[in-house]
PDB file of C-alpha atoms in Angstrom:
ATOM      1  CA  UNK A1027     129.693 117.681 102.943  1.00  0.00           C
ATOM      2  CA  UNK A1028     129.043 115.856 106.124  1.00  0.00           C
ATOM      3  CA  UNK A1029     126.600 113.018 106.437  1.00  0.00           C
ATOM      4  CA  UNK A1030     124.179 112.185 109.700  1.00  0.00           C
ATOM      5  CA  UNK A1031     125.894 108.829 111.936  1.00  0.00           C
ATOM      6  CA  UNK A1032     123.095 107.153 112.191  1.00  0.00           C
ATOM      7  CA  UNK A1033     120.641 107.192 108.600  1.00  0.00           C
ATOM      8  CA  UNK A1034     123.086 109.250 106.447  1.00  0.00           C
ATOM      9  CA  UNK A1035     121.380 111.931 105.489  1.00  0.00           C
ATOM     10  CA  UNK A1036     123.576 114.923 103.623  1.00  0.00           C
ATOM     11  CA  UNK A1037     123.998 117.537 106.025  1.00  0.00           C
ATOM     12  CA  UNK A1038     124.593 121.131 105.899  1.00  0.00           C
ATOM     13  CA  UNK A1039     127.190 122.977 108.187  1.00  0.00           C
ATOM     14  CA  UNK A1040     123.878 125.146 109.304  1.00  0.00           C
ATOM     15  CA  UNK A1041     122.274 122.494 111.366  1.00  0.00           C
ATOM     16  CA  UNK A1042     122.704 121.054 114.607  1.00  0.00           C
ATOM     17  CA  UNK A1043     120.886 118.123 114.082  1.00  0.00           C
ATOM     18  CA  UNK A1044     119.778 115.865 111.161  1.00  0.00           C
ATOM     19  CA  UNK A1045     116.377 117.019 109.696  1.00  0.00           C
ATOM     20  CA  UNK A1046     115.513 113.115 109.316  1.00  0.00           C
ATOM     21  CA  UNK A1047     115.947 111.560 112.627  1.00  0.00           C
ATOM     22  CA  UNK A1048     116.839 114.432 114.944  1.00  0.00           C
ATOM     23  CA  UNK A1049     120.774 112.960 115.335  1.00  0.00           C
ATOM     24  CA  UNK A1050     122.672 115.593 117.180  1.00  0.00           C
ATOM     25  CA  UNK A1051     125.348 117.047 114.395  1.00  0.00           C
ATOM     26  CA  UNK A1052     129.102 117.011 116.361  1.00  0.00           C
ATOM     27  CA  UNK A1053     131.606 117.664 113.665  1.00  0.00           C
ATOM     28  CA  UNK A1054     135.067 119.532 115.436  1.00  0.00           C
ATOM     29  CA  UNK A1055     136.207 120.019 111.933  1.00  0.00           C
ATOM     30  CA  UNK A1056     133.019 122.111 111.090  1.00  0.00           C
ATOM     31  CA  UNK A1057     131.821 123.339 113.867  1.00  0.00           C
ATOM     32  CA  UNK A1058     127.996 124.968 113.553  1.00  0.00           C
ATOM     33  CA  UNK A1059     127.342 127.998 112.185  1.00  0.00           C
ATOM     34  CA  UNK A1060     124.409 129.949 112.363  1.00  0.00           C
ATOM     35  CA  UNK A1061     122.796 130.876 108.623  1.00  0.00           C
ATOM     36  CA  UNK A1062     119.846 133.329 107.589  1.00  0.00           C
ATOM     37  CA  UNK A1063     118.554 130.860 105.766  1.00  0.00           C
ATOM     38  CA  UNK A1064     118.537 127.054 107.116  1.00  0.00           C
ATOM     39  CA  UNK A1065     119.055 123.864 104.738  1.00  0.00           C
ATOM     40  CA  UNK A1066     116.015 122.290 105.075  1.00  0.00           C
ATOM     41  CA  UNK A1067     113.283 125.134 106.563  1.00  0.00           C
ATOM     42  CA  UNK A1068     110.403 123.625 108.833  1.00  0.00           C
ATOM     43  CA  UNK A1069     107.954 125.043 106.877  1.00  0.00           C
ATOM     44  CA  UNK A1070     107.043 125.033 103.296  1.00  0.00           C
ATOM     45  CA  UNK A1071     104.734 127.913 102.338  1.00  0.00           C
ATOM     46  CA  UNK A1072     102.061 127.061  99.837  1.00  0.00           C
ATOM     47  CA  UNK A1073      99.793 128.476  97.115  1.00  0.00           C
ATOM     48  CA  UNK A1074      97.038 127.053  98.957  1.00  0.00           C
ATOM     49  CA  UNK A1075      98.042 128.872 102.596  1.00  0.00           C
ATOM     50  CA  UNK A1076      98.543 132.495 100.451  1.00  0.00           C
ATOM     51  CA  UNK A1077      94.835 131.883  99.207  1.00  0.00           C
ATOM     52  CA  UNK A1078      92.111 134.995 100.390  1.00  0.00           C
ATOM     53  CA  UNK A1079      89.870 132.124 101.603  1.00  0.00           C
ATOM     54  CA  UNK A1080      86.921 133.908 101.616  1.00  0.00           C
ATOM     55  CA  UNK A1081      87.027 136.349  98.528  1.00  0.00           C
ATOM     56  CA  UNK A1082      87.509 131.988  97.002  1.00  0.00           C
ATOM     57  CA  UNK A1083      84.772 130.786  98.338  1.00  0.00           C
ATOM     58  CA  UNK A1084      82.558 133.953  96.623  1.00  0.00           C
ATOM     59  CA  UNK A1085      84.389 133.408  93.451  1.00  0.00           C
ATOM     60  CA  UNK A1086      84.018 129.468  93.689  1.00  0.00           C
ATOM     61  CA  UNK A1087      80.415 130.057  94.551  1.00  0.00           C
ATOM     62  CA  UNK A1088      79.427 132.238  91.440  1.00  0.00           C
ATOM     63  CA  UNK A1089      81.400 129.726  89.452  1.00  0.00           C
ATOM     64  CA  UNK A1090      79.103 126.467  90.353  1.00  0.00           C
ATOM     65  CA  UNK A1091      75.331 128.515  89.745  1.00  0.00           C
ATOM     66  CA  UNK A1092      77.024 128.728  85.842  1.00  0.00           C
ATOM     67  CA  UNK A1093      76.727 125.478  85.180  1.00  0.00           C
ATOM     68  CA  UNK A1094      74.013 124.901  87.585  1.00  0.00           C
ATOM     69  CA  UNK A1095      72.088 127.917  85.987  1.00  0.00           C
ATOM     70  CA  UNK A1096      72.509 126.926  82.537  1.00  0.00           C
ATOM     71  CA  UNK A1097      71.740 123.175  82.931  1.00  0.00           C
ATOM     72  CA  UNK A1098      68.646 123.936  84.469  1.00  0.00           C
ATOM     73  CA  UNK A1099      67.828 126.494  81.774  1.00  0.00           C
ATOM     74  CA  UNK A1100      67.990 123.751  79.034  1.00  0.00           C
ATOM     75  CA  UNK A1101      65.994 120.887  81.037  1.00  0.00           C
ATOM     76  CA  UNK A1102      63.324 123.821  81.062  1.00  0.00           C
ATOM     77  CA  UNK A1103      63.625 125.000  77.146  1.00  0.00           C
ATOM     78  CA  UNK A1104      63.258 121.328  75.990  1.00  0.00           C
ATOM     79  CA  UNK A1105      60.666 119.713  78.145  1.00  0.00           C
ATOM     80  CA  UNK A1106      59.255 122.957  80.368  1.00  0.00           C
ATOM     81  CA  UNK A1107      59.681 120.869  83.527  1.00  0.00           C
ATOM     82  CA  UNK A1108      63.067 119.553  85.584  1.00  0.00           C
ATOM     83  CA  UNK A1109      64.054 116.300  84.166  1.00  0.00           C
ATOM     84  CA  UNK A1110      67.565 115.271  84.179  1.00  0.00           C
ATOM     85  CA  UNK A1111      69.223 118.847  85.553  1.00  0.00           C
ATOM     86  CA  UNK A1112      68.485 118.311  89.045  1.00  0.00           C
ATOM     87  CA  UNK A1113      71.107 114.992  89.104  1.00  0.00           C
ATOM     88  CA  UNK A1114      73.808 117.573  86.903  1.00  0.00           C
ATOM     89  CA  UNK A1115      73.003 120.516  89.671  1.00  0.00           C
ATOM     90  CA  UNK A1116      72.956 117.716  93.139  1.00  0.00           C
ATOM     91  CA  UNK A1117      76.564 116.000  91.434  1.00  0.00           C
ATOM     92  CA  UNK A1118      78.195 119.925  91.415  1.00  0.00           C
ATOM     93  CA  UNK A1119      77.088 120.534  95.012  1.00  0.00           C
ATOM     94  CA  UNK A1120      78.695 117.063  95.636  1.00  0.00           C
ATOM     95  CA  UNK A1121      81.673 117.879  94.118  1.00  0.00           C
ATOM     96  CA  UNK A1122      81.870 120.937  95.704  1.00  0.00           C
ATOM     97  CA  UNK A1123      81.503 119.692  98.917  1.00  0.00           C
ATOM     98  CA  UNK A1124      83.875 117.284  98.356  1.00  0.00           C
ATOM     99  CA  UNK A1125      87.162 119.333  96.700  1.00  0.00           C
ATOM    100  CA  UNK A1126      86.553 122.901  97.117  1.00  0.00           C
ATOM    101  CA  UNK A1127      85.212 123.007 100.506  1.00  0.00           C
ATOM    102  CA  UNK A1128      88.164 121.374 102.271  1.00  0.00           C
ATOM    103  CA  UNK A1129      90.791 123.987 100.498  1.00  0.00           C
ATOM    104  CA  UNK A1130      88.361 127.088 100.975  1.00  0.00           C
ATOM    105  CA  UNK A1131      87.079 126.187 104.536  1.00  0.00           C
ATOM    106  CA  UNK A1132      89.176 125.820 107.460  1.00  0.00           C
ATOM    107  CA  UNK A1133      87.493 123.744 110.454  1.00  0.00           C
ATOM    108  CA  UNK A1134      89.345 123.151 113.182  1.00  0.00           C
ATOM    109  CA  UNK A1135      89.141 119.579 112.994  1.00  0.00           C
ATOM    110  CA  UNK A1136      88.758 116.863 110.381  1.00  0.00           C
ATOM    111  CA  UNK A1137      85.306 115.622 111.509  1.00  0.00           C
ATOM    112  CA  UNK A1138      83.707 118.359 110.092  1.00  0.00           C
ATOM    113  CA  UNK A1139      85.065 117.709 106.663  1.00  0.00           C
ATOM    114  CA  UNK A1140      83.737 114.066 106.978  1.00  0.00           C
ATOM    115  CA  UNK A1141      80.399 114.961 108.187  1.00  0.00           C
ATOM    116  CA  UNK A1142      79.645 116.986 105.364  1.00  0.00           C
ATOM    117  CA  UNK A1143      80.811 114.701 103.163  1.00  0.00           C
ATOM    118  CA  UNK A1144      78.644 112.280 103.560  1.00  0.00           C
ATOM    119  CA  UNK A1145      75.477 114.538 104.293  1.00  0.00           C
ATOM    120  CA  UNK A1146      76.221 115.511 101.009  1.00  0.00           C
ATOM    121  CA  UNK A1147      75.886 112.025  99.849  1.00  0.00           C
ATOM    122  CA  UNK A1148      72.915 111.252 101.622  1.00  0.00           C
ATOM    123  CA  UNK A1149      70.762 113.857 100.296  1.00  0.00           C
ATOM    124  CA  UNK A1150      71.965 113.703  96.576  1.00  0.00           C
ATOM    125  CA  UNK A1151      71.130 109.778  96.800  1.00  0.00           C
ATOM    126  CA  UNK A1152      67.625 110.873  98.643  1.00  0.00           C
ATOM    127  CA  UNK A1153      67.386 113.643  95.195  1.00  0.00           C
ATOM    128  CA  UNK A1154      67.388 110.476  93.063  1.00  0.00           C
ATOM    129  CA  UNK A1155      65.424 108.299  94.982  1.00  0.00           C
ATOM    130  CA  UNK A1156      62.558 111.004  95.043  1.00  0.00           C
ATOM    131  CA  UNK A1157      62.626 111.603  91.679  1.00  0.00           C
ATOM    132  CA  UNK A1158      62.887 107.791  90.209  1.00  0.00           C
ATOM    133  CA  UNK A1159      60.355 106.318  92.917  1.00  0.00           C
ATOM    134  CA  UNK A1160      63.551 104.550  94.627  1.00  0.00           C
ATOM    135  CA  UNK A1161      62.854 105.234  98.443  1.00  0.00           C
ATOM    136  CA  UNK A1162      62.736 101.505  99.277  1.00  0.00           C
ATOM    137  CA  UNK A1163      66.405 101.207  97.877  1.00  0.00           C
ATOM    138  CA  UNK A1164      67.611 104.333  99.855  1.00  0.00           C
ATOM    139  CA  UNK A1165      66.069 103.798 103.173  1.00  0.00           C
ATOM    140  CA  UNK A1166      67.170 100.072 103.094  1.00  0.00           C
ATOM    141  CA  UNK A1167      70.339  99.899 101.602  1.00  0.00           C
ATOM    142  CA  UNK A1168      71.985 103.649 100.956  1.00  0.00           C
ATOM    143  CA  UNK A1169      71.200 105.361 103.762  1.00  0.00           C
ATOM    144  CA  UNK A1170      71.739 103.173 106.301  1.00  0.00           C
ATOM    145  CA  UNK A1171      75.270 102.134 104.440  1.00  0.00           C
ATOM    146  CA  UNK A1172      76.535 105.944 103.925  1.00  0.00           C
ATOM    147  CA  UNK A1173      75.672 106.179 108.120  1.00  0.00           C
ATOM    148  CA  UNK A1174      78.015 103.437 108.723  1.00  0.00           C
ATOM    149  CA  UNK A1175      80.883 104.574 106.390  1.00  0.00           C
ATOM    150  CA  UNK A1176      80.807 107.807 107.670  1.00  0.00           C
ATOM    151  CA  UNK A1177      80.523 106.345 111.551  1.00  0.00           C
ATOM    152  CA  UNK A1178      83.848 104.184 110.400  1.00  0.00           C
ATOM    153  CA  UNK A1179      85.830 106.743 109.149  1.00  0.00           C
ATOM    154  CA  UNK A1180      84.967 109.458 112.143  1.00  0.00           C
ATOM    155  CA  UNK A1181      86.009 106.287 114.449  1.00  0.00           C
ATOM    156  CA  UNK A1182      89.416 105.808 112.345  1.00  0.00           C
ATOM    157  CA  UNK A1183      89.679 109.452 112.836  1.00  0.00           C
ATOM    158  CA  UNK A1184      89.519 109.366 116.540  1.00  0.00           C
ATOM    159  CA  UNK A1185      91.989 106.080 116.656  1.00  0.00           C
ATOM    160  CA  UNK A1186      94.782 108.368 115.214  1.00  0.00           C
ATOM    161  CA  UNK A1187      94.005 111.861 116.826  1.00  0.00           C
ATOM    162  CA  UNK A1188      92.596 111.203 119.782  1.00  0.00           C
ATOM    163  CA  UNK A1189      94.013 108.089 121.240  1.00  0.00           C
ATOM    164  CA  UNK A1190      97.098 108.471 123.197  1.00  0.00           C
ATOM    165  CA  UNK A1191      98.289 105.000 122.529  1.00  0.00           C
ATOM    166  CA  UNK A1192     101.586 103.929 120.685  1.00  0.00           C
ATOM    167  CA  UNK A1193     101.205 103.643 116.797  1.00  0.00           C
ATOM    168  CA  UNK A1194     101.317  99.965 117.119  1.00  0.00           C
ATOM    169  CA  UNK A1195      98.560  99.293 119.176  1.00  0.00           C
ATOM    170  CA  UNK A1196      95.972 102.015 117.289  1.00  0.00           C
ATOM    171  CA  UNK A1197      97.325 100.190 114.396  1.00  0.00           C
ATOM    172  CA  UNK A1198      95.410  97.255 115.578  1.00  0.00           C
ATOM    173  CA  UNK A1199      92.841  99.117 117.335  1.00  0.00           C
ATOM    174  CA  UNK A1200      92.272 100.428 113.513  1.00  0.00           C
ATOM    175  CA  UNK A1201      92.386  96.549 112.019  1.00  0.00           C
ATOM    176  CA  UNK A1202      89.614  95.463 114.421  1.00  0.00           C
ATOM    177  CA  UNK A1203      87.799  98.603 113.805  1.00  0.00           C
ATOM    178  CA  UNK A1204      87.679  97.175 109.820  1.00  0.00           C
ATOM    179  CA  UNK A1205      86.735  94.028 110.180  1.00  0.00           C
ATOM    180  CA  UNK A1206      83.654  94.840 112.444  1.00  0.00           C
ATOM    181  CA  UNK A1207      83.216  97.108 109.538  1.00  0.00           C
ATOM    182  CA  UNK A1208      83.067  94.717 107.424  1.00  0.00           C
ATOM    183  CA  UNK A1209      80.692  92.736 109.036  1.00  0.00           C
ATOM    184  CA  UNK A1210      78.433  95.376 109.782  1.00  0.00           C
ATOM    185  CA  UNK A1211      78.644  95.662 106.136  1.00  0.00           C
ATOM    186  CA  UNK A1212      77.650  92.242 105.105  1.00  0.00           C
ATOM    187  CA  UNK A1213      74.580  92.491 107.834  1.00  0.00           C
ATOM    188  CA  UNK A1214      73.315  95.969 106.000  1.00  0.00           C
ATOM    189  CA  UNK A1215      73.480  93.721 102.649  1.00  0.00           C
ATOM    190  CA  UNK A1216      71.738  91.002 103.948  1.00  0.00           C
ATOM    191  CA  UNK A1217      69.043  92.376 105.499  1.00  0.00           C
ATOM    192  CA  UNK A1218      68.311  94.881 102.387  1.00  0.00           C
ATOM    193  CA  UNK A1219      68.724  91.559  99.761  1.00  0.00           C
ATOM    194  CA  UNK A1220      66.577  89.026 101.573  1.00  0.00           C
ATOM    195  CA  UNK A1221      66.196  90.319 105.567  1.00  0.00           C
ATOM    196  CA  UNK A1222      67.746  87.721 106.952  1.00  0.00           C
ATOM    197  CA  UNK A1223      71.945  87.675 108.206  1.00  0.00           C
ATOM    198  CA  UNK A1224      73.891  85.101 107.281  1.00  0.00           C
ATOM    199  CA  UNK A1225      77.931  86.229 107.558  1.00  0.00           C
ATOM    200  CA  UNK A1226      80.523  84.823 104.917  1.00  0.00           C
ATOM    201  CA  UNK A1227      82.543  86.661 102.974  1.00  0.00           C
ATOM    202  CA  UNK A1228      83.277  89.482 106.056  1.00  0.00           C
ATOM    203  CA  UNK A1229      84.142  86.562 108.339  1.00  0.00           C
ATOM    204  CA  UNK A1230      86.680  85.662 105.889  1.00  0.00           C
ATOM    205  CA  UNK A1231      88.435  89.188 105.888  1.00  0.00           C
ATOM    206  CA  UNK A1232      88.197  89.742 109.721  1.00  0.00           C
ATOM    207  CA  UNK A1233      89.936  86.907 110.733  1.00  0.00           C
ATOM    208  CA  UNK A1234      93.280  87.683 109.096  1.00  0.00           C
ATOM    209  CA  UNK A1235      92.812  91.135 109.858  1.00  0.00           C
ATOM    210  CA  UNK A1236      92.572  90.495 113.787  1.00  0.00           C
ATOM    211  CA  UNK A1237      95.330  88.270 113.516  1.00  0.00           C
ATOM    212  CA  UNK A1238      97.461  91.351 112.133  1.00  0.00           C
ATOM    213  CA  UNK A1239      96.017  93.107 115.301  1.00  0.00           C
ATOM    214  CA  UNK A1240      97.271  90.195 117.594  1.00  0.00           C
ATOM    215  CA  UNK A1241     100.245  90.548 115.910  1.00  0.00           C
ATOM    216  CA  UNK A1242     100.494  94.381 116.019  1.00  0.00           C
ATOM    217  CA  UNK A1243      99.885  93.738 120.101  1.00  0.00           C
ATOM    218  CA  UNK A1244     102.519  91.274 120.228  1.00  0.00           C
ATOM    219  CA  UNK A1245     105.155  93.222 118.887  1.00  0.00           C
ATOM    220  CA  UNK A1246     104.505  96.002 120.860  1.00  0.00           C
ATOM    221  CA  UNK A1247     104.655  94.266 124.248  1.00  0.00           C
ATOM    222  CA  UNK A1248     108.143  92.516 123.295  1.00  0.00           C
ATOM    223  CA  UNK A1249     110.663  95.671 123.037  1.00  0.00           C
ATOM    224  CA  UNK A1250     113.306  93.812 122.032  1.00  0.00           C
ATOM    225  CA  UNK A1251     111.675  92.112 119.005  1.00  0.00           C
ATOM    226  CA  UNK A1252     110.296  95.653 118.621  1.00  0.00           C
ATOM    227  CA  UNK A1253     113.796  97.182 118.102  1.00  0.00           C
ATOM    228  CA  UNK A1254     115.224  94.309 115.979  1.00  0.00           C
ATOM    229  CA  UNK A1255     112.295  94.878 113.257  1.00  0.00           C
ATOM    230  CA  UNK A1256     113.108  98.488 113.342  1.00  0.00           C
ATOM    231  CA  UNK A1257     116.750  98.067 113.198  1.00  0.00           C
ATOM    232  CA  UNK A1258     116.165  95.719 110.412  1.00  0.00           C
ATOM    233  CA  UNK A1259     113.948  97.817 108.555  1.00  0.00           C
ATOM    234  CA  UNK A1260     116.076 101.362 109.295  1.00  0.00           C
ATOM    235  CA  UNK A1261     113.073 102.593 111.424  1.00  0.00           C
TER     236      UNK A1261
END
């Protein structure tokens, strides 16, 4: 069984090049030959990609008013008015939102899956701030918290799909992108606990996480340091 020159993978006599790290196979003892059926296929069919997405999302539909149904059906028999099922019947649609919509709905990009996410979020937080007398908590603290998670994650998005920068340097783009988070963070607190700003704690985990950045930069810009860490590290 021949092995790749350069990481070592096992081979097969049916490829031409090594599935790992795309080494070009030249064996004169076994020359290539072509298969039906290749070593390591490209694609790996799954149970999910087989799925009749939308007779699922029917199904998966008439599944969640069950419990949503029936919960809502017992707040009325013991107390003739909606109590406690509207949190059981918001946490479902969460849920749902959450797992079942990303397997049974295909967007054509990941934003969409984020968005939803956290509107989700939002209004089952605004459900329990309107029914406990809470709106004072949700406008100053939730709300304005769940906008900037889901603003930091779209951005993180973007960094990896839409920058065409080395891996490195969105690497660090990514780091800096935290630790304003973080701050931001620590602002949104302050202002909701006393409404005034006074940054600690997210100081503390920016700095080291800009000098990673620096340091992401650096090795970047010096190829040769660049190639010894990935020779060293069998990158």
């Amino acid at each position: 069984m021949p092995y790749c020159v350069h990481c070592g993978v096992e081979l097969e006599h049916s490829q031409r090049a090594c599935p790992l790290c795309t080494t070009p196979v030249i064996d004169p003892n076994n020359p290539w030959t072509e298969t039906a059926d290749p070593a390591h296929p490209e694609r790996v069919d799954t149970a999910i990609d087989r799925i009749d997405r939308r007779y699922a999302r029917r199904l998966s539909k008439l599944l969640m008013l069950v419990p949503m149904l029936t919960v809502t059906l017992l707040d009325l028999l013991g107390s003739l008015q909606l109590t406690w099922s509207p949190y059981v019947t918001g946490a479902l649609i969460c849920l749902y939102c959450w797992i079942l919509v990303p397997i049974f709905y295909k967007f054509d990009k990941p934003y969409t899956y984020v968005i939803i996410d956290i509107l989700a979020l939002c209004l089952y937080l605004l459900l329990i701030a309107l029914m406990t007398d809470g709106m004072g908590w949700y406008l100053s603290m939730a709300l304005p918290m769940l906008l900037l998670i889901g603003l930091f994650v779209l951005a993180a998005l973007s960094i990896y799909r839409r920058i065409q920068l080395s891996i490195l340097y969105r690497n660090a783009l990514f780091l800096l992108l935290m630790g304003l988070f973080l701050i931001a963070l620590e602002v949104l607190i302050d202002l909701a606990a006393d409404a005034s700003v006074a940054l600690n704690w997210s100081v503390y985990a920016a700095i080291p996480l800009g000098v990673i950045a620096l340091m992401c930069v650096y090795i970047e810009r010096h190829v040769a340091l660049k190639n010894e860490i990935r020779k060293r590290l069998f990158l």
